[in-house]
Tab-separated table of C-alpha atoms in Angstrom:
chain	number	residue	atom	x	y	z
L	781	MET	CA	31.268	15.686	95.762
L	782	ASP	CA	27.874	16.085	94.098
L	783	GLY	CA	26.724	12.641	93.033
L	784	THR	CA	25.592	14.015	89.657
L	785	ALA	CA	29.082	15.263	88.754
L	786	ARG	CA	30.783	13.272	86.022
L	787	ILE	CA	34.476	12.980	85.147
L	788	ARG	CA	35.154	12.854	81.422
L	789	ALA	CA	37.897	13.482	78.886
L	790	GLY	CA	38.653	17.144	78.293
L	791	ARG	CA	37.964	18.683	74.886
L	792	TRP	CA	40.287	20.731	72.712
L	793	ALA	CA	37.941	23.715	72.971
L	794	GLU	CA	38.278	23.598	76.768
L	795	LYS	CA	42.066	23.774	76.972
L	796	ASP	CA	42.180	27.490	77.821
L	797	LYS	CA	39.572	27.054	80.565
L	798	VAL	CA	41.580	24.151	81.992
L	799	ALA	CA	44.744	26.271	81.987
L	800	ALA	CA	42.918	29.082	83.800
L	801	LEU	CA	41.561	26.620	86.370
L	802	ILE	CA	45.050	25.286	87.091
L	803	ALA	CA	46.436	28.819	87.405
L	804	ASP	CA	43.687	29.782	89.862
L	805	ALA	CA	44.388	26.729	92.011
L	806	LEU	CA	48.148	27.168	91.924
L	807	HIS	CA	48.155	30.946	92.439
L	808	PRO	CA	48.463	30.941	96.275
L	809	ASP	CA	51.038	28.139	96.389
L	810	PRO	CA	54.614	29.020	97.476
L	811	LEU	CA	55.948	27.469	94.283
L	812	ALA	CA	53.828	29.841	92.204
L	813	ALA	CA	55.113	32.767	94.247
L	814	TRP	CA	58.678	31.631	93.567
L	815	LEU	CA	57.979	31.361	89.841
L	816	VAL	CA	56.246	34.738	89.623
L	817	PRO	CA	56.869	36.874	92.725
L	818	GLU	CA	54.584	39.707	91.581
L	819	ALA	CA	51.046	38.732	92.583
L	820	THR	CA	49.526	41.125	90.052
L	821	ARG	CA	51.168	39.278	87.136
L	822	ARG	CA	51.140	35.777	88.565
L	823	ARG	CA	47.731	34.512	87.445
L	824	ARG	CA	48.147	35.698	83.856
L	825	ILE	CA	51.635	34.231	83.500
L	826	LEU	CA	50.658	30.938	85.119
L	827	THR	CA	47.663	30.660	82.806
L	828	GLU	CA	49.674	31.308	79.660
L	829	VAL	CA	52.520	28.949	80.598
L	830	THR	CA	50.139	26.212	81.728
L	831	ALA	CA	48.210	26.549	78.461
L	832	ILE	CA	51.336	25.398	76.608
L	833	TRP	CA	51.419	22.166	78.621
L	834	VAL	CA	47.677	21.529	78.514
L	835	GLU	CA	47.814	21.780	74.736
L	836	HIS	CA	50.833	19.440	74.682
L	837	ALA	CA	48.919	16.887	76.759
L	838	MET	CA	46.241	16.790	74.080
L	839	PHE	CA	48.866	15.209	71.810
L	840	TYR	CA	51.067	13.234	74.227
L	841	GLY	CA	48.796	12.470	77.159
L	842	ASP	CA	45.287	13.236	78.277
L	843	THR	CA	43.128	15.672	80.188
L	844	TYR	CA	40.193	14.743	82.409
L	845	VAL	CA	37.693	17.234	83.813
L	846	THR	CA	34.453	17.338	85.728
L	847	ASP	CA	31.451	18.287	83.629
L	848	ASP	CA	31.229	21.631	85.399
L	849	LEU	CA	34.973	22.283	84.904
L	850	ILE	CA	35.681	22.784	88.599
L	851	ALA	CA	38.455	20.174	88.547
L	852	ALA	CA	40.977	18.864	86.040
L	853	ALA	CA	43.781	16.326	85.813
L	854	VAL	CA	46.420	16.693	83.103
L	855	GLY	CA	49.059	14.058	82.427
L	856	PHE	CA	51.492	12.571	79.937
L	857	HIS	CA	51.984	9.043	78.629
L	858	ARG	CA	55.685	8.526	79.224
L	859	TYR	CA	55.927	5.035	77.779
L	860	ARG	CA	58.945	6.407	75.900
L	861	SER	CA	60.568	9.821	75.653
L	862	ILE	CA	58.333	12.550	74.270
L	863	PRO	CA	59.405	15.830	72.664
L	864	PRO	CA	58.977	19.211	74.323
L	865	PRO	CA	56.130	21.429	73.153
L	866	ALA	CA	56.655	22.933	69.713
L	867	ASN	CA	58.701	26.158	69.859
L	868	TYR	CA	58.710	25.850	73.620
L	869	ARG	CA	61.502	28.272	74.428
L	870	SER	CA	60.061	31.120	72.386
L	871	ARG	CA	56.518	30.423	73.596
L	872	LEU	CA	57.712	30.335	77.203
L	873	THR	CA	59.500	33.655	76.770
L	874	ASP	CA	56.376	35.182	75.237
L	875	ALA	CA	54.249	33.882	78.124
L	876	ALA	CA	56.553	34.448	81.102
L	877	GLY	CA	58.815	37.282	79.977
L	878	ASP	CA	61.589	37.916	82.474
L	879	HIS	CA	60.332	35.001	84.607
L	880	ALA	CA	60.990	32.409	81.898
L	881	GLU	CA	64.330	31.441	83.441
L	882	ARG	CA	62.630	30.290	86.647
L	883	PHE	CA	60.246	28.078	84.719
L	884	GLU	CA	63.224	26.594	82.875
L	885	ILE	CA	65.026	25.938	86.160
L	886	LEU	CA	61.956	24.154	87.496
L	887	ASP	CA	61.556	22.136	84.293
L	888	GLY	CA	65.161	21.000	84.561
L	889	LEU	CA	64.912	20.025	88.231
L	890	LEU	CA	61.749	17.986	87.710
L	891	SER	CA	62.952	16.329	84.512
L	892	ALA	CA	66.208	15.243	86.143
L	893	ARG	CA	64.324	13.282	88.792
L	894	ARG	CA	61.681	11.716	86.576
L	895	PRO	CA	62.026	7.907	86.296
L	896	ALA	CA	63.244	6.231	83.111
L	897	GLU	CA	60.716	3.390	83.399
L	898	PRO	CA	57.485	3.628	81.408
L	899	HIS	CA	54.978	5.525	83.530
L	900	TYR	CA	52.123	7.991	83.565
L	901	HIS	CA	53.154	11.493	84.582
L	902	LEU	CA	50.387	13.317	86.452
L	903	ALA	CA	51.577	16.856	85.766
L	904	PHE	CA	48.592	18.767	87.168
L	905	LEU	CA	45.675	18.028	89.443
L	906	ALA	CA	43.610	21.147	90.063
L	907	VAL	CA	40.409	21.994	91.905
L	908	ALA	CA	38.855	25.456	91.710
L	909	PRO	CA	39.475	27.311	95.006
L	910	ALA	CA	35.737	27.640	95.728
L	911	ALA	CA	35.262	23.870	95.331
L	912	GLN	CA	38.185	22.695	97.457
L	913	ARG	CA	37.716	20.544	100.575
L	914	ARG	CA	34.547	19.036	99.170
L	915	GLY	CA	36.111	15.749	98.039
L	916	VAL	CA	36.458	16.742	94.382
L	917	GLY	CA	40.220	16.257	94.334
L	918	ALA	CA	39.833	12.869	95.999
L	919	ALA	CA	37.305	11.845	93.351
L	920	MET	CA	39.710	12.880	90.585
L	921	LEU	CA	42.512	10.864	92.206
L	922	ALA	CA	40.256	7.811	92.544
L	923	HIS	CA	39.363	8.077	88.851
L	924	HIS	CA	43.044	8.433	87.954
L	925	ARG	CA	43.992	5.445	90.145
L	926	ASP	CA	41.360	3.190	88.595
L	927	ARG	CA	42.405	4.038	85.037
L	928	LEU	CA	46.070	3.257	85.677
L	929	ASP	CA	45.384	0.074	87.624
L	930	ARG	CA	43.468	-1.290	84.626
L	931	VAL	CA	46.579	-0.920	82.443
L	932	ASP	CA	49.046	-1.822	85.227
L	933	LEU	CA	51.030	1.399	84.860
L	934	PRO	CA	53.036	3.245	87.546
L	935	SER	CA	52.270	6.919	88.114
L	936	TRP	CA	54.566	9.803	89.006
L	937	THR	CA	53.739	13.276	90.247
L	938	ASP	CA	55.372	16.205	92.022
L	939	THR	CA	53.805	17.812	95.088
L	940	THR	CA	54.214	20.677	97.504
L	941	GLY	CA	52.679	21.360	100.876
L	942	GLU	CA	49.786	19.605	102.550
L	943	CYS	CA	48.437	17.827	99.458
L	944	GLN	CA	51.008	15.060	99.979
L	945	ASP	CA	48.687	13.492	102.540
L	946	VAL	CA	45.919	13.100	99.952
L	947	TYR	CA	48.255	11.462	97.449
L	948	THR	CA	49.580	9.131	100.126
L	949	ARG	CA	46.063	7.888	100.815
L	950	TYR	CA	45.859	6.932	97.153
L	951	GLY	CA	49.002	4.855	97.166
L	952	TYR	CA	51.690	7.409	96.305
L	953	THR	CA	55.030	7.125	98.101
L	954	PRO	CA	57.186	10.222	98.715
L	955	GLN	CA	60.640	10.267	97.155
L	956	GLU	CA	63.651	12.396	98.058
L	957	ALA	CA	62.707	16.072	98.022
L	958	ILE	CA	63.820	18.427	95.265
L	959	ARG	CA	65.322	21.674	96.522
L	960	VAL	CA	64.392	24.728	94.474
L	961	PRO	CA	67.051	27.472	94.803
L	962	ALA	CA	65.746	29.936	97.418
L	963	GLY	CA	62.317	28.373	96.962
L	964	PRO	CA	60.027	25.699	98.417
L	965	ALA	CA	60.812	21.999	98.530
L	966	ILE	CA	59.062	19.786	95.988
L	967	THR	CA	58.348	16.153	96.813
L	968	PRO	CA	58.171	13.713	93.891
L	969	MET	CA	55.756	10.838	94.517
L	970	ARG	CA	55.485	7.443	92.839
L	971	ARG	CA	52.568	5.037	92.785
L	972	THR	CA	52.788	1.338	91.958
L	973	PRO	CA	49.629	-0.079	90.353
L	974	THR	CA	47.583	-2.457	92.485
L	975	SER	CA	44.697	-4.835	91.992
L	976	GLY	CA	41.798	-5.868	94.185
L	977	PRO	CA	39.493	-3.795	96.420
L	978	ASP	CA	40.845	-0.552	97.764
L	979	PRO	CA	40.046	0.382	101.373
L	980	LEU	CA	39.764	4.009	100.313
L	981	ASP	CA	36.552	3.153	98.483
L	982	THR	CA	34.838	3.100	101.873
L	983	VAL	CA	36.529	6.219	103.235
L	984	SER	CA	35.292	9.775	102.762
L	985	ALA	CA	38.174	11.991	101.665
L	986	ALA	CA	37.891	15.480	103.091
L	987	GLY	CA	40.594	17.434	101.317
L	988	GLY	CA	40.519	19.132	97.929
L	989	THR	CA	43.869	19.056	96.173
L	990	GLN	CA	45.286	22.020	94.326
L	991	ALA	CA	47.370	22.114	91.195
L	992	ARG	CA	50.879	20.711	91.600
L	993	GLY	CA	53.915	20.493	89.343
L	994	LEU	CA	54.451	23.060	86.595
L	995	GLY	CA	57.256	21.434	84.618
L	996	VAL	CA	56.838	18.282	82.583
C-alpha cells in the first residue's frame, strides 16, 4: 500500500460513497449473486441496501476509510444488543424490491450465529476492485486489529471464499459454516484480542480483501 495513504474515521457526508465502494467489491461474489441474481440490478440494489447499514454504523458503530476512499471497514459495537435500523423493513423493501426476502433470510442466518458476549462486529471490509491485491485490505485489518487489542475486545465477522486466509493471518478462527439455502457457504470467524508484538508486522500481505457479510 502507498506509504502516504492514511486510515481515518469515515464522515457522514461519505456514507453513500462507502456504500457504493462496498457494493462494487461485493458485486462479483457468489453471495451477492445469490442475493440479487440479475447482474444488471445487483450493484444498485447492493448499494442501496448497504447504505442502510453504513448509516446505522454511524450511530451504533464506526466506519474507517482510507483518505482516497479505496477501502473501508464498517462495524458495530455489540457491547449490548442494538436496535435494527429505523424503519428497516420498509427501507429494505424500497431498496431491494422483490429481493428483500433474501436479504431478510441472510440477516436471520447471520444473527442466529452471532455470539452473545460483548464484541465488535466487523460487518464489512471492502477494497475497490482496482486496488485489490496491493495490501490495502491487509492494512485495514492491521488497523482494525490494533484498535481492538487496545480495548481488549473480541471481534466477529462473516466471510466467503478465499478471503478467509487473510483473516486467519490476522488471528481470526473459522467457526462452523452457515449454509445459505441453495447458496454459498458463509464462514463466521472470531478473533480473541492479543497483546505483545505481532509476527505479521514483519510480513508483507499480498491479498486485497473484498466486502464480506451483508447482514448485521
